[in-house]
């Protein structure tokens, strides 16, 4: 039974409340509920957190070293400059998957670079709230494969 | 009666206490008092906050979506790298004006770029503590014009 | 019943035969079989092709305009310079998802940029052969959501 | 009683005649009238000029050394390359304030840089024709403060 | 009957008098005569001007807003830095075609970039004085097509 | 009687079938017919080819060394990276003219650079399908002038 | 008796618990104890803090203006982007020394640049936990020299 | 008895037929004959191919995995952008030596970079057709040394 | 008897009137007098002009083709961007020497580059008003040497 | 008993004789004496050399392979370009520590980069002549730790 | 009978004594002996020198103008910055061939550029000590071909 | 009576012996003789040195601190990278003038930058051997002016 930390970066608490044509109508609560229900089906558990504070996200990753087996993170704007978040993920030793709601590769130049990517197993970008679902599936598969080997 | 959120970024709480020849003798309390008095004269209200924490500033912007009609911000050093602050301003949907005490355009290269500018109505830089006064005037004018149209 | 074109770019025919510790032991035939079986389960069909010729991939995309509803592509090395492939995807009008076996974001600089990304719905990178499975799922979900709207 | 030179750079004579949704409906004559009326109220005078010729603007700045106490300039497209204009402002020894009708910081890259900024007291950008009004106020305040010190 | 403004930028008055192996033997007067004769044949008129002064060219473009239907311009060296000329063309709202006698794309790096291009319908480069003839034809065709639609 | 090779690069076979507001309604067959008819009028012949394969275009250029007197090419996306095509044009020794349907100079940065330009006589960009007509005229003029000298 | 503020940036609380071959076996508590004992020997005192929150580090620096005579800081990942931390150090007016456990100069490009360096007296990098010991010695020497002069 | 694949990239079939002062008078057939005769002397065999098609060269490298012990390649213009060719060489696991007829290091900037170099044992550039002879000798030496170890 | 055109670029008419510690106390009239007297001694004549208008300087260079044998120019701020001035010098066919009062090589980056240099015989920078004297001597020597050869 | 080579790069023989406010009053002889006395206290020996010749420094490093256990180097201006010095340090296999009298990180851009850093254990910068003392201590600690392990 | 100068740049005297898995076991003496024996076989002579001093290598090249017919050089680290060495080779007028033991093209970025290449006939890189043998053969061939022509 | 050190950098001893059409026919001895004779006339003395060794030039500058009042230097290729030479000039405190025989500003990009310029009074480039004569005159004038002030 895999235990997963799900982290939502800055401003993602506004999901579903503004610009639905870009970010969809699902709220963060909806997404968290979907992830929990999917985890339950697969005999796993997720704990979800959102914070606008880089330091909180780092604290949560460090605490997760004691209980979690994997991390699913949408770093929001921290994607582009938080080397501290990157170091936290690397130091945790936990497999981490990066998800983005919209396709960061097609955005303005400064938005295309992820300083987090190099310390993640993989990335899923562009599928709206379903990026999270695909990401959780990818993480559970990864942990299962790891278990067997 | 316009309601305005005034935000002061990191280290601006030290204003007036150090290097007066560069940053002037007005303390942040002086500036806040001037803004409040000016707002009162114009039948408006301002709430002012200072924080050294990027996350706090973002929280305040998000909370302001429930009560404020505009934002006046001196992002301090966050001007140059806080894409999270930028996203918060954009997501809030509130008109925002960026002010700087000294002329950032004439500083060392890395200081010239504002990652906040693209999501603001306009910017006022270089007039000492009066940048705030001009900024509040510009914001009130903007809101009034918006009202009439 | 969705019809999907699956394209494998240059050198991907060698998958599973060399450097299994990096690229896994699944051959392209194995992957194609998995995709077909998954498609069948979901009442869809996939046609799969591999080519080392940029022109062939473009021809296949153009022909797919007559029969396919979506494209799943691992552009291989073309990811980094084939603007012709990019134009073909854009001109086809078909939703396209880009997959990569390893995490291109963590590779040497020149490998990080995808000239294809801007014309794709989204991207899935870093999950070995399962990037394809996640990609197909994402594409079928996308088409279904599109259908309903 | 402060004497101010107001300079409008190339193409600004077209203000109010084209693309009102971007540049507003105020003509340059309207703006000049507003500035004059505001100056009169404050016991000051302004002289205003527009030119499409870089050399004319430089000549006007040099002549102003004999009569003016400050300069308010909207350099238009010269903002981005006229080092000669910059040198004229610097050589005049007069305090200068740069104004822009739209927010140059949010424009395409080459338009963001101002080669004039480093020789100006400050800048006001993004407030339509009111950028001029705010700029004149800022300049008069600056001169008054200077006087007292 | 289309009315066309033809503008020749700095130093083009020397055409035909120096370096004929590079710039050909046709003088500017010859070219203007050819353009006039061609215009006459097609029931159109051209007015031609040459100036070494950026401001004059801008003035001419602004005046043309009152009488001309299109602009044919060889911006000469202004191609590479005159954002003021670019703004004038954009503000005029007139369709503009950029011509060059030699192939600017094959010149030294700084000469390859045209800051004018983005506000022009198209460009014709490399055909000696015939670039003008082709340009006039392209402009007349463009105006005619526009008329019909 | 001049013999001309006309080459259309990748995806240009789709011309006229998609996005007519950008690329017009003329199909490649229409354009080829126009070029042939124009050539016939002028006592010349054109052979036209389209290919999505860089290698095919190079083969055609090499074969044209045996029969053609000039090349008219719309390199499509190869414009931006095919140094092999560039070498083929240079090695052929044939005068070559580059045409583009839309104005590549006004596109996103990576699209502005042509690696082909330096080996061409000149370029014509931005006039829709008429870029080909102007290009053929320019090439025939060039060959005629060359003949006489 | 010098009073020193010692600051450890993000993720440094994990020191000694992971990757000992890179970062050594000393925990942060060990390092703090060594610094305290060394300070005591030299008749000085140190107060040590670790935080994953940029804002906390800035608050601590501002508070130190009331009691400390110098700062010893290992900014961790903030080294590379926290201009706010940089401003706090500069505004405090306290002499500051930057230490790093591993040699940042030999790391990947983005890690080599320190935005903090320009506001520090000096830097000590690459000596494992002894970087702190050398840094404290350097700071005490600096304060003593300053005292005498 | 070593078996060697010799590959000639785009436009190299024209060798000896054009610009002999730059590329020499030897045709590709002459070079192939020299390589074959040299191979025979040393008890080895070479198979030689030329193609203007990137895909063909990749196919040939993949097929060579079944029979060849080394590759000698002059990638022509593909040197500068074909990451697909690079991947094919790397994936083949065969030792590869890169040769160039002229000194690419002394050419225009874009021509100096070889994206192939990093996956080759070594490179020989600048010796006309003798670059091939030196390259074959180097490859045979390399294989012999490898055999002995 | 050599005839020399001396040109002073924008803002140089202010020489000697401001910042004497940087630019010296000699006025432009003083410098012109020195040049004339020196020319007279050497049996030559100079005509001197100053203009803040790029177009005027170009006109003067073109007119000088009819009477002058050489040009001595201090292009002032035009040094850094006036490609039109550069083209005028090149087109004139006259030997030109570039002088600067202060050492442009030691200025801020954008000021170090001269776009004029490539079309000049040589440059003299950093010697105050004596740069002109050295420049005139260099030009007269150059013309004399040219005469003899 | 550790034997240490101390190297002073170009112009460091002038230390203490010029600009004492920047570089202090200690001469190189003073510094060498301090290092020798410190070494003696710790039962070690140092040999010190200064040279303005890159080649001499390399020769000294190569000779030190026969007798020294560590290197302390202030490379002076060679810091920024001497890849030969870097190679000598790397090839020597000796642990090396880089010291600088002033803080190179806060200098002009070109001065910030050290091409030596990547082959050194660590670096100490900004503490005047005490950088050497701290460096020697760090080196002796390093050698002792190495001995014990 | 060709006379050849062989030059080994800085640190190459250490060849064969350190890191044999990278640089091989051959010492510089071994390589020199091989070159001499090969030269003797071919009726030529070589003189070999190694120096860590850029100036010495330049002196040797200048002296060689009096006796040598060609130069074989492994510039070592000078490859990357010694424009003085480059000028010496160019000024000597002697054909020069550049050799490298390992493949500089696959090294870290700063190592890939050779400032020497543009003044050499060609380059041979990546074949261990045999790069010298291949280089000598290439040089003798070159001189012989030159003789015959 | 001013005492001047004249330094000629690497390869300048070859002046007058090669490529006279570029570098003229004057040998270094001729130039030295001219400088000495000119110095004598003006009651001054010059000592001249040439070296291919960067270290020698630095030694000579340091020794000149004891006897010379100014330096005239043609740094040759060291112009472009010798920060050590730059530091020596700066440390000497002597006024230094940089001369170049040909116009470095019009050379290939890497040759345009002088790392020496920022520490020199001024520069004279492009006048063949007369650059030295003009340079000596400029230096003597400079010293005389300095004397009087």
Short mmCIF file of N, CA, C and O in Angstrom, two decimals, chain H residues 33-69:
data_model
loop_
_atom_site.label_atom_id
_atom_site.label_comp_id
_atom_site.label_asym_id
_atom_site.label_seq_id
_atom_site.Cartn_x
_atom_site.Cartn_y
_atom_site.Cartn_z
N UNK H 33 37.55 3.95 -54.47
CA UNK H 33 38.53 3.00 -55.00
C UNK H 33 39.80 3.00 -54.15
O UNK H 33 40.35 1.93 -53.82
N UNK H 34 40.26 4.19 -53.77
CA UNK H 34 41.46 4.27 -52.92
C UNK H 34 41.25 3.57 -51.59
O UNK H 34 42.12 2.87 -51.07
N UNK H 35 40.08 3.79 -51.01
CA UNK H 35 39.79 3.17 -49.71
C UNK H 35 39.73 1.65 -49.84
O UNK H 35 40.27 0.92 -49.00
N UNK H 36 39.11 1.18 -50.90
CA UNK H 36 39.01 -0.27 -51.12
C UNK H 36 40.37 -0.89 -51.31
O UNK H 36 40.68 -1.94 -50.74
N UNK H 37 41.18 -0.23 -52.10
CA UNK H 37 42.51 -0.79 -52.37
C UNK H 37 43.34 -0.78 -51.09
O UNK H 37 44.03 -1.75 -50.78
N UNK H 38 43.26 0.29 -50.33
CA UNK H 38 43.99 0.35 -49.07
C UNK H 38 43.49 -0.72 -48.10
O UNK H 38 44.26 -1.39 -47.43
N UNK H 39 42.17 -0.92 -48.06
CA UNK H 39 41.59 -1.93 -47.17
C UNK H 39 42.11 -3.31 -47.56
O UNK H 39 42.53 -4.11 -46.72
N UNK H 40 42.09 -3.57 -48.85
CA UNK H 40 42.51 -4.89 -49.36
C UNK H 40 43.95 -5.20 -48.94
O UNK H 40 44.25 -6.28 -48.45
N UNK H 41 44.81 -4.19 -49.14
CA UNK H 41 46.21 -4.33 -48.73
C UNK H 41 46.35 -4.75 -47.27
O UNK H 41 47.27 -5.47 -46.90
N UNK H 42 45.46 -4.21 -46.46
CA UNK H 42 45.55 -4.46 -45.02
C UNK H 42 44.66 -5.63 -44.60
O UNK H 42 44.37 -5.81 -43.42
N UNK H 43 44.16 -6.40 -45.60
CA UNK H 43 43.35 -7.56 -45.26
C UNK H 43 41.99 -7.21 -44.70
O UNK H 43 41.41 -7.97 -43.91
N UNK H 44 41.48 -6.07 -45.09
CA UNK H 44 40.16 -5.65 -44.60
C UNK H 44 39.24 -5.40 -45.79
O UNK H 44 39.67 -5.47 -46.95
N UNK H 45 37.98 -5.12 -45.49
CA UNK H 45 37.06 -4.75 -46.56
C UNK H 45 36.28 -3.52 -46.16
O UNK H 45 36.01 -3.30 -44.99
N UNK H 46 35.93 -2.73 -47.18
CA UNK H 46 35.06 -1.58 -46.93
C UNK H 46 33.85 -1.67 -47.85
O UNK H 46 33.95 -2.15 -48.98
N UNK H 47 32.69 -1.24 -47.34
CA UNK H 47 31.53 -1.02 -48.21
C UNK H 47 31.23 0.47 -48.14
O UNK H 47 31.18 1.03 -47.04
N UNK H 48 31.03 1.09 -49.30
CA UNK H 48 30.84 2.54 -49.33
C UNK H 48 29.46 2.91 -49.87
O UNK H 48 28.96 2.26 -50.78
N UNK H 49 28.88 3.95 -49.28
CA UNK H 49 27.58 4.45 -49.70
C UNK H 49 27.57 5.97 -49.63
O UNK H 49 28.21 6.55 -48.76
N UNK H 50 26.81 6.55 -50.54
CA UNK H 50 26.55 7.99 -50.46
C UNK H 50 25.04 8.19 -50.47
O UNK H 50 24.33 7.48 -51.17
N UNK H 51 24.56 9.14 -49.69
CA UNK H 51 23.14 9.46 -49.76
C UNK H 51 22.90 10.90 -49.36
O UNK H 51 23.57 11.43 -48.48
N UNK H 52 21.90 11.48 -50.03
CA UNK H 52 21.45 12.82 -49.64
C UNK H 52 20.33 12.74 -48.61
O UNK H 52 19.82 13.77 -48.19
N UNK H 53 19.96 11.52 -48.21
CA UNK H 53 18.83 11.29 -47.32
C UNK H 53 19.34 10.89 -45.93
O UNK H 53 19.93 9.83 -45.76
N UNK H 54 19.05 11.71 -44.96
CA UNK H 54 19.42 11.42 -43.57
C UNK H 54 18.93 10.03 -43.15
O UNK H 54 19.65 9.25 -42.53
N UNK H 55 17.68 9.73 -43.50
CA UNK H 55 17.10 8.45 -43.12
C UNK H 55 17.87 7.27 -43.69
O UNK H 55 18.06 6.25 -43.02
N UNK H 56 18.34 7.41 -44.94
CA UNK H 56 19.11 6.31 -45.53
C UNK H 56 20.40 6.06 -44.77
O UNK H 56 20.80 4.91 -44.54
N UNK H 57 21.07 7.12 -44.40
CA UNK H 57 22.33 6.95 -43.66
C UNK H 57 22.07 6.25 -42.33
O UNK H 57 22.82 5.39 -41.90
N UNK H 58 20.96 6.61 -41.68
CA UNK H 58 20.62 5.96 -40.41
C UNK H 58 20.30 4.48 -40.64
O UNK H 58 20.79 3.61 -39.91
N UNK H 59 19.52 4.19 -41.68
CA UNK H 59 19.22 2.78 -42.00
C UNK H 59 20.52 2.00 -42.21
O UNK H 59 20.68 0.89 -41.71
N UNK H 60 21.44 2.59 -42.96
CA UNK H 60 22.71 1.90 -43.26
C UNK H 60 23.51 1.64 -41.99
O UNK H 60 24.13 0.58 -41.84
N UNK H 61 23.51 2.59 -41.08
CA UNK H 61 24.23 2.39 -39.82
C UNK H 61 23.57 1.28 -39.01
O UNK H 61 24.25 0.42 -38.45
N UNK H 62 22.24 1.25 -39.00
CA UNK H 62 21.56 0.20 -38.24
C UNK H 62 21.83 -1.18 -38.84
O UNK H 62 22.06 -2.14 -38.11
N UNK H 63 21.80 -1.25 -40.17
CA UNK H 63 22.09 -2.55 -40.82
C UNK H 63 23.52 -2.97 -40.56
O UNK H 63 23.83 -4.15 -40.45
N UNK H 64 24.41 -2.00 -40.45
CA UNK H 64 25.83 -2.32 -40.25
C UNK H 64 26.08 -2.96 -38.89
O UNK H 64 27.11 -3.61 -38.68
N UNK H 65 25.15 -2.81 -37.97
CA UNK H 65 25.31 -3.47 -36.67
C UNK H 65 25.42 -4.99 -36.84
O UNK H 65 25.97 -5.67 -35.98
N UNK H 66 24.90 -5.50 -37.96
CA UNK H 66 24.92 -6.94 -38.20
C UNK H 66 26.20 -7.42 -38.87
O UNK H 66 26.45 -8.63 -38.93
N UNK H 67 26.97 -6.52 -39.43
CA UNK H 67 28.13 -7.02 -40.19
C UNK H 67 29.42 -6.21 -40.00
O UNK H 67 30.51 -6.73 -40.21
N UNK H 68 29.32 -4.94 -39.63
CA UNK H 68 30.53 -4.10 -39.65
C UNK H 68 31.18 -4.04 -38.27
O UNK H 68 30.55 -4.29 -37.25
N UNK H 69 32.48 -3.69 -38.30
CA UNK H 69 33.20 -3.52 -37.03
C UNK H 69 33.56 -2.06 -36.76
O UNK H 69 34.07 -1.74 -35.69
#
